[in-house]
Short mmCIF file of C-alpha atoms in Angstrom, two decimals:
data_model
loop_
_atom_site.label_atom_id
_atom_site.label_comp_id
_atom_site.label_asym_id
_atom_site.label_seq_id
_atom_site.Cartn_x
_atom_site.Cartn_y
_atom_site.Cartn_z
CA MET A 1 72.49 107.99 109.30
CA SER A 2 72.21 111.96 107.89
CA LYS A 3 73.77 112.89 104.35
CA VAL A 4 76.88 114.36 104.57
CA SER A 5 77.58 117.46 102.55
CA TRP A 6 80.34 117.67 100.69
CA ASP A 7 81.16 121.21 98.98
CA ASP A 8 80.93 121.74 95.14
CA LYS A 9 84.67 122.99 95.35
CA THR A 10 85.84 119.71 96.82
CA MET A 11 84.01 117.54 94.00
CA ALA A 12 85.34 119.88 91.43
CA ARG A 13 88.66 118.75 92.01
CA GLN A 14 88.54 115.36 90.73
CA ASN A 15 90.33 114.58 87.72
CA GLY A 16 88.56 114.82 84.73
CA ILE A 17 89.96 111.65 83.39
CA VAL A 18 88.46 109.60 85.94
CA GLN A 19 85.06 108.76 84.81
CA PRO A 20 83.57 105.53 83.87
CA LEU A 21 85.50 104.69 80.61
CA LEU A 22 88.41 104.76 82.70
CA THR A 23 88.25 101.06 82.78
CA ASP A 24 89.23 97.63 81.08
CA LEU A 25 87.20 96.33 78.05
CA TYR A 26 86.37 93.42 79.67
CA GLN A 27 84.43 94.88 82.47
CA ILE A 28 82.19 96.26 79.84
CA THR A 29 81.62 92.93 78.29
CA MET A 30 81.31 91.05 81.32
CA ALA A 31 78.48 93.81 82.60
CA TYR A 32 76.51 93.05 79.20
CA ALA A 33 76.85 89.40 79.72
CA TYR A 34 75.64 89.92 83.14
CA TRP A 35 73.01 91.59 81.64
CA LYS A 36 72.17 89.02 78.82
CA SER A 37 71.87 86.45 81.62
CA GLY A 38 69.07 88.07 83.99
CA LYS A 39 71.57 89.02 86.71
CA VAL A 40 70.82 92.52 86.84
CA ASN A 41 69.26 92.41 90.34
CA ASP A 42 72.22 89.93 91.74
CA ALA A 43 73.58 91.41 95.03
CA ALA A 44 77.50 91.04 95.12
CA VAL A 45 79.97 91.64 97.73
CA PHE A 46 83.44 92.43 96.62
CA ASP A 47 87.00 92.69 98.38
CA LEU A 48 89.95 95.28 97.20
CA PHE A 49 92.98 93.90 99.00
CA PHE A 50 96.88 93.40 98.18
CA ARG A 51 98.71 90.01 99.01
CA THR A 52 102.41 91.33 99.74
CA ASN A 53 103.71 94.75 101.32
CA PRO A 54 105.57 96.73 98.97
CA PHE A 55 109.58 97.83 99.22
CA GLN A 56 110.16 94.67 101.38
CA GLY A 57 108.75 95.89 104.32
CA GLU A 58 106.12 95.00 106.22
CA PHE A 59 103.86 97.80 106.77
CA THR A 60 101.31 99.74 103.97
CA ILE A 61 99.68 103.07 104.13
CA PHE A 62 96.35 102.85 102.64
CA ALA A 63 95.34 106.17 100.47
CA GLY A 64 93.34 106.93 97.72
CA LEU A 65 89.68 106.78 99.02
CA GLU A 66 88.90 110.49 98.71
CA GLU A 67 89.31 110.16 94.92
CA CYS A 68 87.21 106.64 95.23
CA LEU A 69 84.38 108.47 96.70
CA LYS A 70 84.29 111.00 93.99
CA PHE A 71 84.30 108.81 91.38
CA LEU A 72 81.04 106.87 92.95
CA GLN A 73 79.60 110.44 93.24
CA ASN A 74 80.45 111.47 89.40
CA PHE A 75 79.53 108.14 88.25
CA HIS A 76 77.69 108.50 85.01
CA TYR A 77 77.82 107.43 81.33
CA SER A 78 77.93 110.61 79.08
CA ASP A 79 75.93 110.41 75.68
CA SER A 80 79.33 110.59 74.20
CA ASP A 81 80.05 107.76 76.31
CA ILE A 82 77.30 105.59 75.41
CA GLU A 83 77.84 106.62 71.42
CA TYR A 84 81.63 105.52 71.77
CA LEU A 85 80.32 101.93 73.11
CA ARG A 86 77.54 101.78 70.40
CA GLN A 87 80.51 102.00 67.51
CA THR A 88 83.06 100.02 69.60
CA LEU A 89 81.26 97.19 71.16
CA PRO A 90 80.12 94.38 68.50
CA SER A 91 77.05 94.80 66.54
CA THR A 92 74.84 92.07 67.91
CA ILE A 93 74.62 93.91 71.32
CA GLU A 94 70.96 94.76 72.08
CA PRO A 95 70.02 98.74 72.25
CA ALA A 96 68.51 98.18 75.39
CA PHE A 97 71.86 97.85 77.26
CA PHE A 98 72.83 100.74 76.32
CA ASP A 99 69.83 102.33 77.70
CA TYR A 100 70.58 100.51 80.82
CA LEU A 101 74.11 101.90 81.33
CA LYS A 102 72.87 105.43 80.41
CA ASP A 103 70.48 105.43 83.63
CA LEU A 104 73.46 103.77 85.80
CA THR A 105 74.62 105.36 88.70
CA CYS A 106 76.05 104.06 92.41
CA LYS A 107 73.06 104.89 94.29
CA ASP A 108 72.81 101.15 95.11
CA ILE A 109 76.13 100.97 96.15
CA ILE A 110 77.49 100.58 99.90
CA LEU A 111 81.39 101.27 100.37
CA SER A 112 83.02 100.51 103.38
CA ALA A 113 86.75 101.11 104.35
CA ILE A 114 89.30 101.46 106.65
CA GLU A 115 90.26 105.26 107.26
CA GLU A 116 92.49 107.15 104.91
CA GLY A 117 95.90 107.03 105.72
CA SER A 118 96.11 104.09 108.08
CA VAL A 119 98.51 101.33 108.69
CA VAL A 120 96.96 98.40 106.61
CA PHE A 121 98.31 94.83 106.06
CA PRO A 122 97.93 91.90 103.44
CA ARG A 123 94.67 90.10 103.31
CA VAL A 124 92.46 92.76 104.82
CA PRO A 125 90.53 94.44 102.51
CA LEU A 126 90.88 97.94 102.03
CA LEU A 127 87.58 98.47 100.45
CA ARG A 128 84.35 96.37 100.73
CA VAL A 129 82.05 97.14 97.51
CA GLU A 130 78.37 95.49 97.91
CA GLY A 131 75.78 96.10 95.76
CA PRO A 132 73.86 95.09 92.65
CA LEU A 133 76.74 92.70 90.55
CA ILE A 134 76.64 94.94 87.34
CA ILE A 135 77.81 98.02 88.59
CA ALA A 136 79.68 96.47 91.40
CA GLN A 137 82.11 94.85 88.61
CA LEU A 138 81.93 97.99 86.36
CA LEU A 139 83.78 99.84 89.21
CA GLU A 140 86.91 97.43 89.74
CA THR A 141 89.47 98.81 87.31
CA THR A 142 88.41 102.51 88.00
CA LEU A 143 88.70 101.98 92.00
CA LEU A 144 92.17 99.91 91.52
CA THR A 145 93.93 102.30 89.87
CA LEU A 146 92.90 105.18 92.36
CA VAL A 147 93.84 103.02 95.21
CA ASN A 148 96.72 101.05 93.73
CA PHE A 149 99.29 103.94 93.11
CA ALA A 150 98.18 106.26 96.12
CA SER A 151 98.97 103.68 98.42
CA LEU A 152 102.16 103.14 97.26
CA MET A 153 102.97 106.54 97.14
CA ALA A 154 101.85 107.35 100.17
CA THR A 155 103.91 103.79 101.55
CA ASN A 156 106.87 105.06 99.77
CA ALA A 157 106.81 108.82 101.06
CA ALA A 158 105.95 107.45 105.04
CA ARG A 159 109.21 105.28 104.47
CA TYR A 160 111.37 108.08 103.32
CA ARG A 161 109.90 110.09 106.24
CA MET A 162 110.76 107.38 108.80
CA PHE A 163 114.30 107.04 107.52
CA ALA A 164 115.33 110.64 107.57
CA GLY A 165 114.10 111.17 110.62
CA LYS A 166 111.52 113.82 112.40
CA HIS A 167 114.04 116.67 112.14
CA ILE A 168 114.85 116.87 108.81
CA SER A 169 112.58 118.19 105.83
CA LEU A 170 111.36 116.37 103.19
CA LEU A 171 110.46 117.97 99.89
CA GLU A 172 109.04 116.29 96.88
CA PHE A 173 111.06 117.48 93.58
CA GLY A 174 109.82 114.62 91.32
CA LEU A 175 107.21 116.10 88.79
CA ARG A 176 109.50 116.23 85.68
CA ARG A 177 110.43 112.47 86.33
CA ALA A 178 106.82 111.39 87.43
CA GLN A 179 105.04 108.70 84.95
CA GLY A 180 102.82 111.80 83.19
CA PRO A 181 100.96 114.51 84.57
CA ASP A 182 98.50 112.55 86.45
CA GLY A 183 101.26 110.30 87.84
CA GLY A 184 103.08 113.64 88.86
CA LEU A 185 99.92 115.54 90.51
CA SER A 186 99.25 111.92 92.66
CA ALA A 187 102.92 111.90 93.64
CA SER A 188 102.62 115.32 94.98
CA LYS A 189 99.68 114.04 96.63
CA TYR A 190 100.35 111.04 98.37
CA SER A 191 103.88 112.06 99.30
CA TYR A 192 102.56 114.91 101.43
CA ILE A 193 100.21 112.47 103.14
CA GLY A 194 103.10 110.00 103.66
CA GLY A 195 104.98 112.59 105.46
CA PHE A 196 106.62 115.27 103.00
CA ASP A 197 107.04 118.72 104.00
CA GLY A 198 106.26 120.34 100.28
CA THR A 199 106.32 119.91 96.92
CA SER A 200 107.90 121.84 94.26
CA ASN A 201 104.56 121.12 91.94
CA VAL A 202 102.88 124.61 91.64
CA LEU A 203 99.58 122.85 90.81
CA ALA A 204 99.55 120.58 93.27
CA GLY A 205 99.98 122.86 95.78
CA LYS A 206 96.93 124.95 94.41
CA MET A 207 94.55 121.99 93.98
CA PHE A 208 95.88 120.27 97.50
CA ASN A 209 96.89 123.33 99.65
CA ILE A 210 100.34 121.85 100.03
CA PRO A 211 103.17 123.88 100.74
CA VAL A 212 105.35 125.06 97.70
CA LYS A 213 109.44 124.89 97.75
CA GLY A 214 111.84 125.94 95.56
CA THR A 215 115.36 127.26 94.84
CA HIS A 216 116.80 128.03 91.32
CA ALA A 217 118.58 125.55 88.78
CA HIS A 218 122.25 125.37 87.25
CA SER A 219 121.02 127.06 84.23
CA TYR A 220 120.13 130.57 86.50
CA VAL A 221 123.59 130.46 87.55
CA THR A 222 125.06 129.74 83.96
CA SER A 223 122.95 132.29 82.65
CA PHE A 224 125.69 134.98 83.78
CA SER A 225 129.06 135.34 82.92
CA THR A 226 130.38 138.22 84.76
CA LEU A 227 129.58 141.08 87.15
CA ASP A 228 128.58 143.35 84.43
CA ASP A 229 125.39 140.74 83.72
CA ILE A 230 123.59 142.62 86.72
CA GLN A 231 121.31 145.22 85.38
CA ARG A 232 120.17 146.26 89.03
CA VAL A 233 122.51 145.98 92.43
CA THR A 234 120.68 148.20 94.61
CA LEU A 235 117.66 147.38 97.11
CA GLN A 236 115.94 148.89 99.95
CA HIS A 237 117.26 148.39 103.36
CA ALA A 238 114.35 146.07 105.16
CA GLU A 239 114.03 148.60 107.98
CA THR A 240 115.40 152.13 106.95
CA ARG A 241 114.36 151.88 103.34
CA GLU A 242 117.91 153.61 102.74
CA LYS A 243 119.47 152.35 99.24
CA CYS A 244 121.66 149.08 99.63
CA ASN A 245 124.18 148.60 96.76
CA LEU A 246 124.28 144.64 97.07
CA LEU A 247 127.23 144.41 94.45
CA GLU A 248 129.76 146.60 96.29
CA LYS A 249 128.78 144.63 99.78
CA ALA A 250 129.26 141.33 98.41
CA LEU A 251 132.40 142.19 96.66
CA ASP A 252 133.98 143.60 100.33
CA TRP A 253 132.58 140.65 102.04
CA ARG A 254 134.10 138.37 99.60
CA ASN A 255 137.35 139.80 100.23
CA ARG A 256 137.12 139.64 103.91
CA LEU A 257 136.05 136.13 103.89
CA SER A 258 138.43 134.97 101.72
CA PRO A 259 141.36 134.73 104.31
CA ILE A 260 138.73 133.07 106.60
CA LEU A 261 137.55 130.34 104.15
CA ASP A 262 140.93 129.89 102.80
CA ALA A 263 139.25 130.47 99.34
CA SER A 264 140.73 132.98 96.68
CA PRO A 265 138.22 135.50 95.46
CA GLU A 266 140.19 134.80 92.14
CA GLU A 267 139.45 131.11 92.00
CA ALA A 268 135.69 131.98 92.70
CA SER A 269 133.10 132.58 89.67
CA ASP A 270 132.27 136.31 89.20
CA GLY A 271 129.33 134.88 86.81
CA GLU A 272 127.78 132.65 89.79
CA LEU A 273 128.53 135.73 92.55
CA ALA A 274 126.47 137.87 90.02
CA ALA A 275 123.77 135.39 89.78
CA LEU A 276 123.63 134.74 93.02
CA ILE A 277 123.34 138.82 93.97
CA SER A 278 120.60 139.04 91.19
CA TYR A 279 118.72 136.26 92.64
CA ALA A 280 119.14 137.79 96.10
CA LEU A 281 117.87 141.15 94.97
CA ALA A 282 115.01 139.28 93.39
CA PHE A 283 114.12 137.33 96.89
CA PRO A 284 115.97 139.10 99.27
CA SER A 285 113.64 137.47 102.21
CA GLY A 286 113.97 133.77 100.49
CA PHE A 287 117.32 133.63 99.38
CA LEU A 288 118.43 129.93 99.18
CA ALA A 289 120.92 129.36 96.45
CA LEU A 290 122.26 126.51 94.83
CA VAL A 291 126.35 126.58 95.26
CA ASP A 292 127.54 123.66 93.39
CA THR A 293 127.15 124.74 89.64
CA TYR A 294 131.12 125.20 89.69
CA ASP A 295 132.84 124.30 92.73
CA VAL A 296 131.45 124.06 96.12
CA LYS A 297 134.48 124.50 98.03
CA ARG A 298 136.35 127.06 95.84
CA SER A 299 133.44 129.18 94.15
CA GLY A 300 130.36 128.32 95.72
CA LEU A 301 130.24 128.74 99.28
CA LEU A 302 132.61 131.90 99.25
CA ASN A 303 129.86 133.51 96.85
CA PHE A 304 127.05 132.50 98.76
CA CYS A 305 128.76 133.65 101.95
CA ALA A 306 129.62 136.77 100.56
CA VAL A 307 126.13 137.56 99.38
CA ALA A 308 124.32 136.28 102.98
CA LEU A 309 126.54 138.67 104.61
CA ALA A 310 125.86 141.70 102.44
CA LEU A 311 121.89 140.54 102.40
CA HIS A 312 122.45 140.92 106.43
CA GLU A 313 123.78 144.37 105.70
CA CYS A 314 120.82 145.29 104.43
CA GLY A 315 118.55 144.29 106.98
CA TYR A 316 117.65 140.26 105.74
CA THR A 317 118.80 136.92 106.36
CA ALA A 318 119.29 134.30 103.90
CA VAL A 319 117.40 130.95 104.22
CA GLY A 320 120.55 128.58 102.94
CA ILE A 321 122.35 126.74 100.25
CA ARG A 322 121.01 123.96 98.11
CA ILE A 323 123.68 121.18 97.08
CA ASP A 324 122.83 118.80 93.64
CA SER A 325 126.09 116.68 93.43
CA GLY A 326 129.10 115.84 94.87
CA ASP A 327 130.14 113.86 98.25
CA LEU A 328 126.53 115.20 99.90
CA ALA A 329 127.97 114.12 103.16
CA TYR A 330 131.62 115.80 103.02
CA LEU A 331 129.90 118.97 101.36
CA SER A 332 127.58 119.38 103.87
CA VAL A 333 129.73 119.20 106.86
CA LEU A 334 132.01 121.78 105.04
CA ALA A 335 128.94 124.00 104.54
CA ARG A 336 127.76 124.03 107.98
CA ASP A 337 131.44 124.46 109.24
CA THR A 338 131.65 127.50 107.30
CA PHE A 339 128.76 128.65 108.41
CA LYS A 340 129.95 128.14 112.22
CA LYS A 341 133.02 129.71 111.55
CA ILE A 342 131.73 132.80 110.10
CA ALA A 343 129.46 132.64 113.08
CA ASP A 344 131.91 132.65 115.48
CA THR A 345 134.21 135.29 113.63
CA PHE A 346 131.44 137.94 112.91
CA ASP A 347 129.17 136.97 116.00
CA LEU A 348 126.17 135.99 113.96
CA PRO A 349 124.56 133.07 115.70
CA TRP A 350 121.89 132.56 113.01
CA PHE A 351 124.54 132.24 110.34
CA ALA A 352 125.62 128.83 111.76
CA LYS A 353 122.18 127.35 111.48
CA LEU A 354 121.59 128.39 108.01
CA THR A 355 119.52 125.50 105.84
CA ILE A 356 121.60 123.15 103.68
CA VAL A 357 119.17 120.92 101.28
CA ALA A 358 120.76 118.28 99.30
CA SER A 359 119.20 116.66 96.25
CA ASN A 360 120.76 113.97 93.63
CA ASP A 361 118.63 111.43 93.12
CA ILE A 362 118.42 110.47 96.53
CA ASN A 363 116.87 107.04 97.45
CA GLU A 364 116.44 105.44 100.81
CA ASP A 365 119.79 103.80 100.88
CA THR A 366 121.06 107.22 100.48
CA ILE A 367 119.86 108.93 103.29
CA LEU A 368 120.45 105.61 105.55
CA SER A 369 124.20 106.25 104.55
CA LEU A 370 124.44 109.46 104.73
CA HIS A 371 123.45 108.82 108.17
CA GLU A 372 126.09 106.45 108.87
CA GLN A 373 128.91 108.77 107.21
CA GLY A 374 127.86 111.79 109.44
CA HIS A 375 126.38 115.10 107.49
CA ALA A 376 124.64 118.45 108.04
CA ILE A 377 121.92 118.24 105.79
CA ASP A 378 118.61 119.86 107.19
CA CYS A 379 116.50 119.14 104.17
CA PHE A 380 116.14 116.64 101.39
CA GLY A 381 114.47 117.38 98.21
CA ILE A 382 113.90 113.73 96.46
CA GLY A 383 112.43 113.20 92.78
CA THR A 384 113.03 110.29 90.84
CA HIS A 385 113.13 107.33 93.23
CA LEU A 386 110.20 109.10 95.35
CA VAL A 387 107.52 109.47 92.43
CA THR A 388 108.21 106.76 90.63
CA CYS A 389 108.70 103.96 93.19
CA GLN A 390 111.79 102.52 91.80
CA ARG A 391 111.79 99.67 93.96
CA GLN A 392 108.52 98.53 93.60
CA PRO A 393 106.49 100.10 90.29
CA ALA A 394 103.17 98.64 91.73
CA LEU A 395 101.44 97.47 95.26
CA GLY A 396 99.18 94.32 93.15
CA CYS A 397 95.73 95.24 94.70
CA VAL A 398 93.19 92.86 93.44
CA TYR A 399 89.25 92.98 93.52
CA LYS A 400 87.44 89.94 94.19
CA LEU A 401 84.22 88.52 94.61
CA VAL A 402 83.50 87.07 98.01
CA GLU A 403 79.55 86.63 98.04
CA ILE A 404 76.91 86.55 95.55
CA ASN A 405 73.30 86.48 96.79
CA GLY A 406 74.13 85.69 100.05
CA GLN A 407 76.53 82.84 98.91
CA PRO A 408 80.21 83.15 99.68
CA ARG A 409 82.58 82.77 97.08
CA ILE A 410 86.10 81.41 96.96
CA LYS A 411 88.71 81.15 94.42
CA LEU A 412 91.04 78.18 94.54
CA SER A 413 94.70 78.15 93.20
CA GLN A 414 97.55 75.77 93.36
CA ASP A 415 99.29 78.80 94.84
CA VAL A 416 97.75 79.18 98.55
CA GLY A 417 98.59 82.65 98.59
CA LYS A 418 96.08 83.51 95.69
CA VAL A 419 93.36 81.66 97.58
CA THR A 420 90.61 84.44 98.50
CA ILE A 421 89.16 84.53 102.32
CA PRO A 422 84.97 84.33 101.36
CA GLY A 423 82.14 85.62 102.58
CA HIS A 424 80.92 89.44 103.69
CA LYS A 425 83.41 89.92 106.64
CA LYS A 426 84.70 92.42 109.18
CA ALA A 427 87.92 93.30 110.40
CA TYR A 428 89.27 94.63 113.81
CA ARG A 429 92.74 95.45 115.16
CA LEU A 430 93.50 93.79 118.41
CA PHE A 431 95.88 95.85 120.93
CA GLY A 432 98.62 94.16 123.34
CA ALA A 433 99.20 95.06 126.83
CA ASP A 434 101.81 97.50 125.66
CA GLY A 435 99.50 99.31 123.37
CA HIS A 436 101.00 98.26 119.95
CA ALA A 437 99.02 96.86 117.40
CA LEU A 438 99.46 92.94 117.63
CA ILE A 439 97.21 91.78 115.11
CA ASP A 440 94.37 92.10 112.72
CA LEU A 441 91.66 89.77 112.99
CA LEU A 442 89.14 89.12 109.98
CA GLN A 443 85.67 87.62 111.09
CA ARG A 444 82.39 86.84 109.54
CA SER A 445 80.06 89.34 110.23
CA SER A 446 77.54 87.38 111.57
CA GLU A 447 80.01 86.89 114.62
CA ALA A 448 80.24 89.25 117.82
CA ALA A 449 82.83 91.86 117.57
CA PRO A 450 86.07 90.66 119.92
CA GLU A 451 86.06 92.29 123.21
CA VAL A 452 88.33 94.11 125.78
CA GLY A 453 89.96 91.45 127.87
CA GLN A 454 88.48 88.77 126.64
CA LYS A 455 90.34 85.73 124.99
CA VAL A 456 90.12 85.42 121.56
CA LEU A 457 91.58 82.26 119.33
CA CYS A 458 93.54 84.12 116.39
CA ARG A 459 94.28 81.40 113.30
CA HIS A 460 96.35 81.80 110.40
CA PRO A 461 93.89 81.41 107.40
CA PHE A 462 95.40 78.56 105.63
CA GLN A 463 98.22 76.97 108.13
CA GLU A 464 96.28 74.78 110.54
CA SER A 465 99.10 74.86 113.38
CA LYS A 466 99.34 78.51 113.38
CA ARG A 467 97.33 79.74 116.17
CA ALA A 468 97.10 81.57 118.93
CA TYR A 469 95.23 83.02 121.77
CA VAL A 470 95.31 86.99 122.13
CA ILE A 471 93.64 89.19 125.02
CA PRO A 472 93.43 92.61 123.73
CA SER A 473 93.84 95.68 125.64
CA LYS A 474 92.12 97.61 122.91
CA VAL A 475 89.70 96.91 120.04
CA GLU A 476 89.40 99.11 116.67
CA HIS A 477 86.84 98.17 113.96
CA LEU A 478 88.58 98.62 111.01
CA TYR A 479 85.58 99.49 108.43
CA LYS A 480 82.96 102.44 108.25
CA ILE A 481 80.39 102.91 105.74
CA TYR A 482 81.66 105.71 103.27
CA TRP A 483 79.11 105.51 100.79
CA LYS A 484 75.49 104.77 100.85
CA ASP A 485 71.91 105.45 99.63
CA GLY A 486 73.39 107.39 96.54
CA HIS A 487 75.81 109.77 98.74
CA ILE A 488 78.64 110.21 101.07
CA ASN A 489 77.95 108.65 104.25
CA THR A 490 81.22 109.38 106.31
CA ALA A 491 83.12 112.52 104.90
CA PRO A 492 86.52 111.92 104.00
CA LYS A 493 89.17 114.00 106.11
CA PRO A 494 91.26 117.13 104.87
CA LEU A 495 94.41 116.11 103.72
CA SER A 496 96.26 117.64 106.76
CA GLU A 497 94.28 115.00 108.98
CA VAL A 498 95.42 112.41 106.59
CA ARG A 499 98.61 113.37 106.85
CA GLU A 500 98.64 113.15 110.66
CA ARG A 501 96.70 109.80 110.40
CA VAL A 502 99.43 108.15 108.68
CA GLN A 503 101.74 109.30 111.60
CA ALA A 504 99.27 108.63 114.37
CA SER A 505 98.93 104.77 112.72
CA LEU A 506 102.55 104.37 112.08
CA ARG A 507 103.15 104.86 115.82
CA THR A 508 100.95 101.95 116.81
CA LEU A 509 103.21 99.72 115.20
CA ARG A 510 106.48 98.33 116.99
CA GLN A 511 109.57 99.30 115.88
CA ASP A 512 110.89 95.68 114.57
CA ILE A 513 107.80 96.06 112.05
CA LYS A 514 109.12 99.14 110.71
CA ARG A 515 113.03 98.70 110.81
CA ASN A 516 114.54 98.68 107.26
CA LEU A 517 116.48 95.17 107.56
CA ASN A 518 114.59 92.03 108.13
CA PRO A 519 111.73 93.33 109.49
CA THR A 520 109.10 91.73 111.65
CA PRO A 521 106.17 90.54 109.99
CA TYR A 522 102.69 91.52 111.30
CA LYS A 523 100.32 88.69 111.76
CA VAL A 524 96.96 88.61 109.86
CA ALA A 525 94.59 86.02 111.25
CA VAL A 526 90.78 84.68 110.88
CA SER A 527 88.47 83.62 113.40
CA ASP A 528 88.25 80.00 114.37
CA ASP A 529 84.65 80.40 112.94
CA LEU A 530 86.02 81.82 109.86
CA TYR A 531 88.64 79.57 109.38
CA ASN A 532 86.56 76.24 109.17
CA PHE A 533 84.17 78.19 107.12
CA ILE A 534 87.20 79.03 104.49
CA HIS A 535 88.04 75.15 104.50
CA ASP A 536 84.77 73.59 104.52
CA LEU A 537 84.04 75.97 101.38
CA TRP A 538 87.54 75.26 99.96
CA LEU A 539 86.31 71.36 100.58
CA GLN A 540 82.95 71.76 98.31
CA ASN A 541 85.04 73.61 95.65
CA ALA A 542 88.37 71.87 95.04
CA PRO A 543 87.66 68.86 92.65
CA ILE A 544 88.65 65.47 93.90
CA GLY A 545 91.20 63.80 91.37
CA GLU A 546 91.14 60.31 90.40
CA LEU A 547 94.44 58.07 90.01
CA SER A 548 94.91 55.31 87.89
#
């Protein structure tokens, strides 16, 4: 296959921290021990996979592949890296080993992977790394850190998207609460992949072409005390270009709205009105205001509606409000009823459809509860619970040697869940007659691929009695070669396409697998040949005890 070009700008966006020294020390000490043992030319196969789906769910979204490819393309120990290792490793390390590291690249590595944005399941390798043992070993920690959080974050975002529903916008507001700047950027990127519509993170917007959204903070409102704090009160009419006095118009509208909304101008905050007028003067075409700084019912809604109607007189249409505290279901319904009442009273249909954004420590349970209560929210701004993955802080991907020099390797454990599936494998997704994904099947690479309409025996990898025949209506080969011969073999998809892939992949799952409460586990099986291969190898490697 011909080399796929990947432009310099794309590569330039690699995080500078992602480099060969972003690894655990034992990877380098093992590399030296391999080198000393004469294993430089040993050929290895490693699988990167996870054992359990996160968030008590039954699916995971695979993400992070693009960053893995950038890492492979840029893998090189710099002079300063070599000097640091000389000073850090024991003095007994032979100097020739550092020369070996200095010339090391990923030109002999083959990386196969599932397409980024795909729904994936436990035990099915997300990445398969083939190549010289030493370099394949040195990739472990970095590949894990690039895949673990990315996949966890994309899965978390996809779950929020599922529970919010198709017609509600989701914005990621988590940078200030994220696990450092790198965690913040990753969270913005992978929440967008998972289905969020935008981010407050300006750098993420620039780097990844994600829509950036935001309003203003409570501090903006509290920085105004009286109407005298407004320095400029006029703006040009959007069409006639005549001067409009927004302060006069807003005060007039506040008095007119008072009896309609049963809210007194005397109770409403003049400082808040001054803040909203000033913000509207700055952003007349994008006026979305925070209304809960003091009291939504007595002050915020009255002041917002007065300014929104004043803007309308000047030829502009307000966007809506954000509510950041209190009873979100009640306040959103109150706001919607208020907007509808004004729309009917003044024959302004657009006013009834103003956007209502809700924030305030929202998580999955909050969204489900709001749906049950009944709400009028159009958009959720979600931060802490999303970007820190509070329900589960890590996915738990592992990287295991499954073959060396053509010989399979198996890791045994008294915990059957930790026993690895050995050998060079291929993976297929088999679809049922209803068009939904039915089962993922792992086979030895030497086996023929399953065929549509042909009966396939699928077995649980470790429980002999669990087996079933499947006649697939469609067979999807899960792996593509993404890196070979020192270059990108299959170019990663743009972020927008990965985002679409997530939703398309989720649609292939039955609803009972995706539901929040007691979801049905998706089945992952091995072929009959691989099953027998696993258990023969298990018996060969398991020690035989002696009773006395």
